[in-house]
CSV table of C-alpha atoms in Angstrom, one decimal:
chain,number,residue,atom,x,y,z
G,1,MET,CA,-31.0,41.7,-16.2
G,2,SER,CA,-27.6,40.3,-16.7
G,3,GLY,CA,-26.1,37.3,-15.0
G,4,MET,CA,-22.9,36.7,-13.5
G,5,ASN,CA,-19.8,35.6,-15.3
G,6,LEU,CA,-17.8,33.0,-13.6
G,7,THR,CA,-14.5,31.1,-13.9
G,8,LEU,CA,-14.8,27.3,-12.8
G,9,ARG,CA,-11.8,25.3,-11.9
G,10,VAL,CA,-13.3,21.7,-11.9
G,11,TRP,CA,-11.5,18.4,-11.1
G,12,ARG,CA,-11.9,16.3,-14.1
G,13,GLN,CA,-11.1,12.5,-13.8
G,14,LYS,CA,-12.2,10.0,-16.5
G,15,GLY,CA,-12.3,7.0,-14.3
G,16,PRO,CA,-11.1,5.5,-11.2
G,17,ASP,CA,-7.7,4.7,-12.8
G,18,ASP,CA,-7.2,8.0,-14.4
G,19,GLU,CA,-4.7,10.3,-12.8
G,20,GLY,CA,-7.2,13.3,-13.2
G,21,ARG,CA,-6.6,17.1,-13.3
G,22,MET,CA,-8.0,20.6,-12.9
G,23,ALA,CA,-9.8,22.1,-15.9
G,24,THR,CA,-10.9,25.6,-16.6
G,25,TYR,CA,-14.3,26.7,-17.8
G,26,LYS,CA,-16.0,30.0,-18.2
G,27,VAL,CA,-19.8,30.1,-17.4
G,28,GLU,CA,-21.6,33.2,-18.7
G,29,ASP,CA,-25.0,34.8,-17.6
G,30,VAL,CA,-25.3,32.8,-14.5
G,31,SER,CA,-28.6,33.8,-12.8
G,32,PRO,CA,-28.2,34.4,-9.0
G,33,ASP,CA,-31.4,32.3,-8.5
G,34,MET,CA,-29.9,29.3,-10.0
G,35,SER,CA,-28.7,26.5,-7.5
G,36,PHE,CA,-25.0,25.5,-7.7
G,37,LEU,CA,-26.2,22.3,-9.5
G,38,GLU,CA,-28.3,24.3,-11.9
G,39,MET,CA,-25.3,26.3,-12.8
G,40,LEU,CA,-23.2,23.0,-13.5
G,41,ASP,CA,-26.3,21.9,-15.5
G,42,VAL,CA,-26.0,24.9,-17.8
G,43,LEU,CA,-22.3,24.3,-18.1
G,44,ASN,CA,-22.9,20.6,-18.9
G,45,ASP,CA,-25.5,21.6,-21.7
G,46,ARG,CA,-22.9,23.9,-23.2
G,47,LEU,CA,-20.2,21.3,-22.9
G,48,ILE,CA,-22.5,18.6,-24.5
G,49,VAL,CA,-23.2,21.1,-27.4
G,50,ALA,CA,-19.5,21.7,-27.9
G,51,GLY,CA,-18.9,18.0,-28.0
G,52,ASP,CA,-17.3,17.6,-24.7
G,53,GLU,CA,-17.9,15.3,-22.0
G,54,PRO,CA,-20.3,16.8,-19.5
G,55,ILE,CA,-18.9,17.0,-15.8
G,56,ALA,CA,-20.2,14.0,-13.8
G,57,PHE,CA,-21.7,14.7,-10.3
G,58,ASP,CA,-23.9,12.9,-8.1
G,59,HIS,CA,-27.5,14.4,-7.3
G,60,ASP,CA,-30.8,13.0,-6.7
G,61,CYS,CA,-33.5,14.8,-4.9
G,62,ARG,CA,-32.1,18.3,-5.1
G,63,GLU,CA,-34.3,19.1,-2.0
G,64,GLY,CA,-31.3,18.7,0.5
G,65,ILE,CA,-32.6,15.6,2.0
G,66,CYS,CA,-31.2,12.6,0.0
G,67,GLY,CA,-27.5,13.1,0.7
G,68,MET,CA,-26.2,12.6,-2.9
G,69,CYS,CA,-24.8,15.7,-3.8
G,70,GLY,CA,-21.7,16.9,-2.3
G,71,MET,CA,-18.5,18.7,-3.7
G,72,VAL,CA,-15.8,20.7,-2.1
G,73,ILE,CA,-16.5,24.3,-3.2
G,74,ASN,CA,-13.6,26.7,-2.6
G,75,GLY,CA,-12.0,24.2,-0.1
G,76,VAL,CA,-15.2,23.8,1.8
G,77,ALA,CA,-17.6,20.9,1.8
G,78,HIS,CA,-20.9,21.8,0.2
G,79,GLY,CA,-19.6,25.5,0.0
G,80,GLU,CA,-19.2,28.1,2.6
G,81,GLN,CA,-23.1,28.3,3.5
G,82,ARG,CA,-23.8,26.7,6.6
G,83,ALA,CA,-26.1,23.8,7.2
G,84,THR,CA,-26.6,23.6,3.5
G,85,THR,CA,-26.2,20.9,0.8
G,86,THR,CA,-24.6,21.7,-2.6
G,87,CYS,CA,-28.0,21.5,-4.2
G,88,GLN,CA,-29.4,24.1,-1.8
G,89,LEU,CA,-26.6,26.4,-2.2
G,90,HIS,CA,-27.6,29.4,-4.5
G,91,MET,CA,-25.5,31.4,-6.9
G,92,ARG,CA,-26.6,34.5,-5.2
G,93,HIS,CA,-23.9,33.7,-2.7
G,94,PHE,CA,-21.1,34.4,-5.3
G,95,LYS,CA,-20.2,37.5,-7.1
G,96,ASP,CA,-19.8,38.3,-10.7
G,97,GLY,CA,-16.1,37.7,-11.7
G,98,ASP,CA,-15.5,35.0,-9.1
G,99,THR,CA,-13.4,31.8,-9.5
G,100,ILE,CA,-14.8,28.8,-7.9
G,101,THR,CA,-12.7,25.7,-7.3
G,102,ILE,CA,-14.7,22.5,-7.3
G,103,GLU,CA,-13.3,19.1,-6.2
G,104,PRO,CA,-14.7,15.8,-5.1
G,105,TRP,CA,-14.6,14.6,-1.6
G,106,ARG,CA,-10.9,13.6,-0.8
G,107,ALA,CA,-10.5,10.5,1.2
G,108,SER,CA,-8.8,7.2,0.4
G,109,ALA,CA,-12.0,5.3,1.6
G,110,PHE,CA,-14.1,7.4,-1.0
G,111,PRO,CA,-12.3,6.6,-4.3
G,112,VAL,CA,-13.2,8.9,-7.2
G,113,VAL,CA,-15.5,7.2,-9.7
G,114,LYS,CA,-15.4,9.9,-12.3
G,115,ASP,CA,-14.9,13.6,-12.0
G,116,LEU,CA,-16.9,14.9,-8.8
G,117,VAL,CA,-18.4,11.4,-8.1
G,118,VAL,CA,-17.0,9.4,-5.4
G,119,ASP,CA,-17.9,5.8,-4.4
G,120,ARG,CA,-19.4,6.1,-0.7
G,121,SER,CA,-19.9,2.4,-0.3
G,122,ALA,CA,-17.8,2.5,2.7
G,123,PHE,CA,-20.5,4.4,4.6
G,124,ASP,CA,-23.1,1.3,3.6
G,125,ARG,CA,-20.6,-1.2,5.1
G,126,ILE,CA,-20.4,0.8,8.3
G,127,ILE,CA,-24.1,0.7,8.7
G,128,GLN,CA,-24.2,-3.0,7.6
G,129,ALA,CA,-21.8,-3.6,10.5
G,130,GLY,CA,-24.2,-2.4,13.2
G,131,GLY,CA,-26.4,0.4,12.1
G,132,PHE,CA,-29.8,-1.6,12.8
G,133,ILE,CA,-31.8,-2.9,15.6
G,134,SER,CA,-33.6,-6.2,16.0
G,135,VAL,CA,-37.4,-6.1,15.7
G,136,PRO,CA,-40.0,-8.8,15.8
G,137,ALA,CA,-41.3,-9.3,12.1
G,138,GLY,CA,-45.0,-9.0,11.7
G,139,SER,CA,-47.5,-6.1,11.9
G,140,ALA,CA,-46.5,-2.6,12.9
G,141,PRO,CA,-46.4,-2.4,16.9
G,142,ASP,CA,-48.6,0.2,18.3
G,143,ALA,CA,-47.1,3.7,18.3
G,144,HIS,CA,-47.2,3.9,22.2
G,145,SER,CA,-46.1,0.2,23.0
G,146,VAL,CA,-42.8,1.4,24.0
G,147,PRO,CA,-42.5,4.9,25.7
G,148,VAL,CA,-39.6,7.1,24.7
G,149,PRO,CA,-38.8,10.2,26.8
G,150,LYS,CA,-39.5,13.5,24.9
G,151,ASP,CA,-35.6,14.6,25.2
G,152,SER,CA,-34.3,11.5,24.1
G,153,ALA,CA,-36.7,11.1,21.0
G,154,ASP,CA,-35.7,14.9,20.0
G,155,ALA,CA,-32.0,14.0,20.4
G,156,ALA,CA,-32.2,10.7,18.6
G,157,PHE,CA,-34.2,12.5,15.8
G,158,ASP,CA,-31.5,15.1,15.6
G,159,ALA,CA,-28.8,12.3,15.0
G,160,ALA,CA,-31.1,10.6,12.6
G,161,THR,CA,-31.2,13.6,10.1
G,162,CYS,CA,-27.7,12.5,9.1
G,163,ILE,CA,-28.1,12.0,5.2
G,164,GLY,CA,-24.7,10.1,4.9
G,165,CYS,CA,-23.4,12.8,2.3
G,166,GLY,CA,-19.8,12.4,3.6
G,167,ALA,CA,-19.2,16.1,4.0
G,168,CYS,CA,-17.7,15.2,7.5
G,169,VAL,CA,-15.0,13.1,6.0
G,170,ALA,CA,-14.3,15.6,3.2
G,171,ALA,CA,-13.9,18.4,5.8
G,172,CYS,CA,-11.9,16.4,8.5
G,173,PRO,CA,-8.2,17.2,8.3
G,174,ASN,CA,-7.7,13.4,9.4
G,175,GLY,CA,-10.3,12.0,6.8
G,176,SER,CA,-12.4,10.7,9.9
G,177,ALA,CA,-15.8,9.3,9.4
G,178,SER,CA,-16.4,9.7,13.1
G,179,LEU,CA,-19.4,12.1,12.7
G,180,PHE,CA,-21.2,9.8,10.5
G,181,THR,CA,-20.6,6.7,12.4
G,182,ALA,CA,-21.3,8.5,15.5
G,183,ALA,CA,-24.7,9.9,14.4
G,184,LYS,CA,-26.1,6.4,13.8
G,185,ILE,CA,-24.7,5.2,17.1
G,186,THR,CA,-26.3,8.1,18.8
G,187,HIS,CA,-29.6,7.7,16.9
G,188,LEU,CA,-30.1,4.1,17.7
G,189,GLY,CA,-28.3,3.9,21.1
G,190,LEU,CA,-30.8,6.8,22.5
G,191,LEU,CA,-33.9,4.7,21.9
G,192,PRO,CA,-35.3,1.7,23.8
G,193,GLN,CA,-35.4,-0.3,20.5
G,194,GLY,CA,-31.7,0.2,20.1
G,195,GLN,CA,-30.6,-1.0,23.5
G,196,PRO,CA,-29.9,-4.8,22.7
G,197,GLU,CA,-27.3,-4.2,20.3
G,198,ARG,CA,-25.9,-1.1,21.8
G,199,ASP,CA,-22.5,-2.6,22.9
G,200,SER,CA,-21.9,-4.7,19.9
G,201,ARG,CA,-23.0,-1.8,17.7
G,202,ALA,CA,-20.5,0.5,18.8
G,203,LYS,CA,-17.8,-1.9,18.7
G,204,ALA,CA,-18.6,-3.3,15.2
G,205,MET,CA,-19.1,0.2,13.6
G,206,VAL,CA,-16.0,1.6,14.9
G,207,GLU,CA,-14.0,-1.5,13.8
G,208,GLN,CA,-15.4,-1.2,10.3
G,209,MET,CA,-14.7,2.6,10.1
G,210,ASP,CA,-11.2,1.7,10.9
G,211,ALA,CA,-11.1,-1.1,8.4
G,212,GLU,CA,-12.3,1.2,5.5
G,213,GLY,CA,-9.2,3.2,6.1
G,214,PHE,CA,-10.8,6.5,7.6
G,215,GLY,CA,-8.6,8.5,9.9
G,216,GLY,CA,-9.2,9.0,13.8
G,217,CYS,CA,-11.0,11.9,15.3
G,218,THR,CA,-9.0,14.6,16.8
G,219,ASN,CA,-11.9,16.9,17.9
G,220,THR,CA,-11.2,19.7,15.5
G,221,GLY,CA,-14.9,20.2,15.0
G,222,GLU,CA,-14.6,20.8,11.3
G,223,CYS,CA,-17.1,18.1,10.6
G,224,THR,CA,-20.1,19.7,12.4
G,225,VAL,CA,-19.4,23.0,10.9
G,226,VAL,CA,-20.0,21.6,7.3
G,227,CYS,CA,-22.6,19.1,8.3
G,228,PRO,CA,-25.7,20.2,6.2
G,229,LYS,CA,-27.7,18.7,9.1
G,230,GLY,CA,-25.6,20.3,11.9
G,231,ILE,CA,-25.1,16.9,13.5
G,232,SER,CA,-23.2,18.0,16.9
G,233,LEU,CA,-20.0,16.7,18.4
G,234,ASP,CA,-22.2,15.3,21.2
G,235,ALA,CA,-22.7,12.4,18.9
G,236,ILE,CA,-18.8,11.6,18.8
G,237,ALA,CA,-18.8,11.9,22.6
G,238,ARG,CA,-21.5,9.4,23.0
G,239,MET,CA,-19.8,6.9,20.3
G,240,ASN,CA,-16.6,7.1,22.4
G,241,ARG,CA,-18.5,6.6,25.7
G,242,ASP,CA,-20.4,3.6,24.0
G,243,TYR,CA,-17.2,2.1,22.4
G,244,LEU,CA,-15.0,2.3,25.6
G,245,SER,CA,-17.7,1.2,27.9
G,246,ALA,CA,-18.7,-1.8,25.4
G,247,LYS,CA,-18.5,-5.3,27.0
R,1,MET,CA,-16.4,30.2,-24.4
R,2,ILE,CA,-15.3,26.9,-23.1
R,3,ASP,CA,-11.5,26.5,-22.3
R,4,ARG,CA,-11.3,22.7,-23.4
R,5,GLY,CA,-8.2,21.9,-21.7
R,6,GLU,CA,-7.0,18.2,-22.1
R,7,ALA,CA,-9.6,17.0,-19.6
R,8,THR,CA,-12.6,17.3,-21.7
R,9,ASP,CA,-11.7,15.1,-24.6
R,10,SER,CA,-14.1,12.0,-25.3
R,11,VAL,CA,-14.2,9.8,-22.3
R,12,ARG,CA,-14.6,6.1,-22.5
R,13,PRO,CA,-16.5,4.5,-19.9
R,14,PRO,CA,-14.0,3.1,-17.4
R,15,ALA,CA,-13.3,-0.5,-18.2
R,16,ALA,CA,-14.2,-2.9,-15.3
R,17,HIS,CA,-15.3,-0.3,-13.1
R,18,SER,CA,-14.3,-1.4,-9.6
R,19,PRO,CA,-13.3,1.4,-7.1
R,20,LYS,CA,-10.3,0.0,-5.3
R,21,LYS,CA,-11.5,-1.6,-2.2
R,22,PRO,CA,-9.2,-3.6,0.1
R,23,THR,CA,-9.7,-7.2,-0.8
R,24,LYS,CA,-8.3,-8.4,2.4
R,25,PRO,CA,-9.8,-6.9,5.4
R,26,ALA,CA,-7.6,-4.6,7.3
R,27,ALA,CA,-5.8,-6.1,10.4
R,28,LYS,CA,-8.5,-6.5,13.2
R,29,THR,CA,-8.2,-3.7,15.7
R,30,GLY,CA,-8.6,-4.3,19.4
R,31,ARG,CA,-10.1,-2.1,22.1
R,32,PHE,CA,-6.7,-0.1,22.4
R,33,THR,CA,-5.4,-0.3,18.9
R,34,SER,CA,-8.6,1.1,17.1
R,35,THR,CA,-8.6,4.6,16.5
R,36,ASN,CA,-11.0,5.4,19.4
R,37,GLY,CA,-8.8,3.2,21.6
R,38,LYS,CA,-5.6,5.0,20.6
R,39,LYS,CA,-7.2,8.4,21.5
R,40,ALA,CA,-8.4,7.1,24.8
R,41,VAL,CA,-4.8,6.1,25.5
R,42,MET,CA,-3.9,9.5,24.5
R,43,ALA,CA,-6.4,11.2,26.7
R,44,VAL,CA,-5.5,9.1,29.8
R,45,THR,CA,-1.7,9.5,29.4
R,46,GLY,CA,-2.3,13.2,28.7
R,47,ALA,CA,-4.4,13.3,32.0
R,48,ILE,CA,-1.3,11.9,33.9
R,49,MET,CA,1.2,14.5,32.4
R,50,VAL,CA,-1.2,17.3,33.4
R,51,LEU,CA,-1.2,16.0,36.9
R,52,PHE,CA,2.5,16.1,36.7
R,53,LEU,CA,2.4,19.4,35.7
R,54,ILE,CA,0.2,20.7,38.4
R,55,GLY,CA,2.6,19.4,41.0
R,56,HIS,CA,5.7,20.6,39.0
R,57,VAL,CA,4.4,24.3,38.9
R,58,LEU,CA,3.5,24.2,42.5
R,59,GLY,CA,6.9,23.0,43.4
R,60,ASN,CA,8.6,25.6,41.1
R,61,LEU,CA,6.9,28.4,42.8
R,62,LYS,CA,8.7,27.6,46.1
R,63,VAL,CA,11.6,29.4,44.7
R,64,PHE,CA,9.9,32.5,45.9
R,65,SER,CA,10.0,31.1,49.4
R,66,GLY,CA,13.8,31.3,49.1
R,67,ALA,CA,16.7,28.9,48.4
R,68,GLN,CA,16.4,26.7,51.6
R,69,SER,CA,12.7,26.2,50.9
R,70,PHE,CA,13.2,25.2,47.3
R,71,ASN,CA,16.3,22.9,48.0
R,72,ASP,CA,14.2,21.3,50.9
R,73,TYR,CA,11.4,20.6,48.6
R,74,ALA,CA,13.9,19.0,46.0
R,75,GLU,CA,15.2,16.9,48.7
R,76,PHE,CA,11.6,15.8,50.0
R,77,LEU,CA,11.2,14.6,46.4
R,78,ARG,CA,13.8,12.2,46.9
R,79,THR,CA,13.2,11.1,50.3
R,80,ALA,CA,9.4,10.8,50.3
R,81,GLY,CA,8.3,7.6,51.7
R,82,GLU,CA,11.4,7.0,53.9
R,83,PRO,CA,12.0,5.2,56.0
R,84,ALA,CA,9.3,2.7,54.9
R,85,VAL,CA,10.9,2.6,51.3
R,86,PRO,CA,14.4,3.2,50.4
R,87,ARG,CA,15.4,6.6,49.1
R,88,ARG,CA,14.4,7.6,45.7
R,89,THR,CA,11.6,4.9,45.7
R,90,VAL,CA,8.5,7.2,45.2
R,91,LEU,CA,10.3,9.4,42.7
R,92,THR,CA,11.6,6.6,40.6
R,93,LEU,CA,7.9,5.2,40.4
R,94,VAL,CA,6.7,8.6,39.2
R,95,GLU,CA,9.4,8.8,36.8
R,96,ILE,CA,8.7,5.3,35.3
R,97,VAL,CA,4.9,6.3,35.0
R,98,LEU,CA,5.7,9.4,33.3
R,99,VAL,CA,8.2,8.1,30.8
R,100,LEU,CA,5.3,5.2,30.0
R,101,ALA,CA,2.9,8.1,29.6
R,102,VAL,CA,5.1,10.1,27.2
R,103,GLY,CA,5.8,7.0,25.3
R,104,LEU,CA,2.2,5.9,24.9
R,105,HIS,CA,1.1,9.4,24.1
R,106,MET,CA,3.7,9.6,21.3
R,107,TRP,CA,2.9,6.2,20.1
R,108,SER,CA,-0.8,6.9,19.7
R,109,ALA,CA,-0.1,10.4,18.3
R,110,ILE,CA,2.3,9.1,15.6
R,111,SER,CA,0.2,6.2,14.6
R,112,LEU,CA,-2.9,8.4,14.3
R,113,ALA,CA,-1.0,11.1,12.3
R,114,ARG,CA,0.1,8.3,9.9
R,115,ARG,CA,-3.5,6.9,9.5
R,116,ALA,CA,-4.6,10.5,8.8
R,117,ALA,CA,-2.0,11.0,6.3
R,118,LYS,CA,-3.0,7.8,4.6
R,119,ALA,CA,-6.8,8.4,4.7
R,120,ARG,CA,-6.2,11.5,2.5
R,121,PRO,CA,-3.7,10.7,-0.2
R,122,VAL,CA,-4.8,13.5,-2.5
R,123,LYS,CA,-4.9,17.0,-1.0
R,124,TYR,CA,-7.3,19.7,-2.0
R,125,ALA,CA,-6.2,22.0,-4.8
R,126,ALA,CA,-8.1,25.0,-3.0
R,127,LYS,CA,-6.5,25.9,0.2
R,128,ARG,CA,-8.6,24.1,2.8
R,129,LYS,CA,-10.2,26.7,4.8
R,130,ASN,CA,-10.5,26.0,8.6
R,131,GLN,CA,-14.2,26.1,9.5
R,132,ALA,CA,-13.9,25.5,13.3
R,133,GLY,CA,-10.4,24.9,14.5
R,134,GLY,CA,-8.3,27.4,16.1
R,135,TYR,CA,-4.7,27.8,16.1
R,136,ALA,CA,-4.3,25.4,19.2
R,137,THR,CA,-6.0,22.5,17.3
R,138,ARG,CA,-4.1,22.9,14.2
R,139,THR,CA,-0.7,22.8,16.1
R,140,MET,CA,-1.3,19.8,18.2
R,141,ARG,CA,1.2,17.9,16.1
R,142,TRP,CA,3.9,20.1,15.4
R,143,GLY,CA,3.5,21.5,19.0
R,144,GLY,CA,4.1,18.2,20.4
R,145,VAL,CA,7.2,17.7,18.5
R,146,ILE,CA,8.4,21.2,19.9
R,147,ILE,CA,7.5,20.1,23.3
R,148,VAL,CA,9.5,17.0,23.0
R,149,LEU,CA,12.6,18.8,21.9
R,150,PHE,CA,12.0,21.2,24.8
R,151,LEU,CA,11.8,18.2,27.1
R,152,ILE,CA,15.0,16.7,26.3
R,153,TRP,CA,16.7,20.2,26.8
R,154,HIS,CA,14.9,21.0,29.9
R,155,LEU,CA,16.1,17.7,31.3
R,156,LEU,CA,19.7,18.1,30.2
R,157,ASP,CA,19.6,21.7,31.7
R,158,LEU,CA,17.9,21.5,35.0
R,159,THR,CA,17.6,17.8,35.8
R,160,PHE,CA,20.9,16.2,34.7
R,161,GLY,CA,22.7,19.7,34.8
R,162,VAL,CA,25.0,19.0,31.8
R,163,ALA,CA,23.7,22.0,30.0
R,164,ASN,CA,23.6,24.1,33.0
R,165,PRO,CA,26.3,26.5,34.3
R,166,ALA,CA,26.0,25.0,37.9
R,167,GLY,CA,26.6,21.7,36.6
R,168,SER,CA,25.3,18.4,37.7
R,169,ALA,CA,26.7,19.1,41.3
R,170,GLY,CA,25.0,22.2,41.8
R,171,LEU,CA,22.0,22.6,44.1
R,172,PRO,CA,18.7,22.8,42.5
R,173,TYR,CA,18.2,26.5,43.6
R,174,ASP,CA,21.8,27.3,42.1
R,175,ARG,CA,20.9,25.5,38.8
R,176,MET,CA,17.6,27.4,38.4
R,177,VAL,CA,19.3,30.9,39.2
R,178,GLN,CA,22.3,30.4,37.1
R,179,GLY,CA,20.4,28.7,34.3
R,180,PHE,CA,18.1,31.5,33.8
R,181,ALA,CA,20.8,34.2,34.4
R,182,PRO,CA,20.1,37.3,32.2
R,183,GLU,CA,23.2,36.5,29.9
R,184,ARG,CA,21.4,33.3,29.1
R,185,TRP,CA,18.4,35.2,27.7
R,186,TRP,CA,18.1,32.8,24.9
R,187,VAL,CA,17.5,29.8,27.2
R,188,THR,CA,14.8,31.9,28.7
R,189,LEU,CA,13.3,32.8,25.3
R,190,PHE,CA,13.4,29.1,24.5
R,191,TYR,CA,11.5,28.2,27.7
R,192,ALA,CA,9.0,31.0,27.1
R,193,VAL,CA,8.2,29.9,23.4
R,194,SER,CA,8.0,26.1,24.5
R,195,LEU,CA,5.7,26.8,27.3
R,196,VAL,CA,3.4,28.9,25.3
R,197,MET,CA,3.5,25.7,23.1
R,198,VAL,CA,2.6,23.7,26.1
R,199,GLY,CA,-0.3,26.1,26.9
R,200,LEU,CA,-1.7,25.6,23.4
R,201,HIS,CA,-1.3,21.9,23.5
R,202,LEU,CA,-3.3,21.9,26.7
R,203,ARG,CA,-6.0,24.3,25.5
R,204,HIS,CA,-7.1,21.9,23.1
R,205,GLY,CA,-5.9,18.5,24.7
R,206,LEU,CA,-7.7,19.2,28.0
R,207,TRP,CA,-11.3,19.4,26.7
R,208,SER,CA,-10.4,17.2,23.8
R,209,ALA,CA,-9.5,14.4,26.3
R,210,VAL,CA,-12.8,14.7,28.2
R,211,GLN,CA,-14.7,14.5,24.7
R,212,THR,CA,-12.6,11.4,23.7
R,213,LEU,CA,-13.4,9.6,26.9
R,214,GLY,CA,-17.2,10.4,26.1
R,215,LEU,CA,-17.6,12.7,29.0
R,216,ALA,CA,-18.5,15.8,27.4
R,217,SER,CA,-22.0,16.9,26.2
R,218,GLY,CA,-23.5,20.0,24.4
R,219,ARG,CA,-24.1,21.7,27.7
R,220,THR,CA,-20.7,21.2,29.0
R,221,ARG,CA,-18.7,21.7,26.2
R,222,LYS,CA,-18.4,25.3,25.9
R,223,GLY,CA,-17.7,25.4,29.8
R,224,LEU,CA,-15.0,22.8,29.3
R,225,GLN,CA,-13.4,24.7,26.5
R,226,LEU,CA,-13.3,27.8,28.6
R,227,ALA,CA,-11.8,26.0,31.8
R,228,ALA,CA,-9.4,24.4,29.4
R,229,ALA,CA,-8.3,27.9,28.2
R,230,ALA,CA,-8.2,29.4,31.8
R,231,PHE,CA,-6.2,26.4,33.3
R,232,SER,CA,-3.6,26.6,30.6
R,233,LEU,CA,-3.3,30.3,30.8
R,234,VAL,CA,-2.7,30.0,34.6
R,235,LEU,CA,-0.3,27.1,34.4
R,236,VAL,CA,1.8,28.8,31.7
R,237,ILE,CA,2.0,32.0,33.8
R,238,GLY,CA,2.8,29.8,36.7
R,239,PHE,CA,5.7,28.2,34.9
R,240,LEU,CA,6.9,31.4,33.3
R,241,ALA,CA,7.0,33.4,36.6
R,242,VAL,CA,10.3,31.6,37.7
R,243,PRO,CA,12.4,32.1,34.9
R,244,PHE,CA,11.4,35.7,34.4
R,245,ALA,CA,11.8,36.5,38.0
R,246,VAL,CA,15.3,35.1,37.8
R,247,MET,CA,16.0,37.3,34.8
R,248,ILE,CA,14.8,40.5,36.1
R,249,GLY,CA,16.7,39.6,39.5
R,250,VAL,CA,13.7,39.3,41.8
R,251,VAL,CA,15.0,35.9,42.6
R,252,LYS,CA,18.7,35.6,42.9
């Protein structure tokens, strides 16, 4: 069984202050059963043996649930496979002889740390601004002490599946973090536990999103298409509503 | 096997690694100067302009009831509210609201476009593939510029009459008929192109405004988009009916 031969064009950047450039690599005998990250692992092994610096990229669980991995593959965040993180993208979706362009998320709010690794602390600061609820400390409450309607619970859960990978920002022509911010506002705003801070949350999180230098939403819908969790534009409508009606 | 390139020589760990973070917090944004606020301003001012366009196209169609009807309608716009208020009061108020709407719409568009450009200083090397947006969505900004240029010409042509063969003294009906005369086919062509641009602008803008104001939801979004497309189509056909009717001689 013979594998695929691929040409990779990869963004290499030594550090935050380096200018960076695209570099070309050939990877031979790639198994179609490899994940995209495993393919990069193979290339990195060969780079190390050759005495070169391996390509830095973020990854952790490799199960599609942590949100660490993420790269723009042939111009699409996480690659063209829908509802898929880069770690869950498999090489069977590529053909022998393909040239694949790999770049980091591009946004001023996500500065490149090295190669394909970007600093997504801006997301943490948006969450810190309002992505929380006030709960009495102490023992865990009974599961049924606060009833939640089934459809609210479902919709809140859908929004809560956001893994904070940043693909929405990477895909947005405006570099907007609206889908990420809106997912958290929706998740907490739909639940009774999230009501006390509902107004202040929307205001604080939108203000932080702006302060980080993300762009504004123009409803292009690019974000929801690349989102590995399929967060819907409904979230953004809800964020707009909560923000505009906040006291 | 490996094309080493310049990029792969040994890498020192970056000295003091500190991703550039704004040390001073960005200027505090208020309800209407935040990104969401500006979008809301754009949505509301856009809605005002759409209401105007509906009135405009209905008025235009009076041309099919003859010169008298059309000129009377133009006169009515000036005398509306008389004698309670002086001549042209209502029209002037409408004009002020429209100028404000256009101004605020452009202000929010320009400042959001500049913010977007700053939010992505390094472009992607691979041609970014549009995954969702249609042509209408991608042409909102340039389409808007074309519409403004068209608006300037349109006012000079049919409102002030300085770019019109019937001149500023001509009756509205005469300006319309002489302005779209067959030998001025290039004017009609420019109108047609611009109106298609208006239609595309509304095709995205209409449902987008509802979404921006937080009134759209998953169940209504598809319907909203279809309604926006249908409305835009009808509006553009309504507007184009007049110049083409003049050009082929149905209205003369």
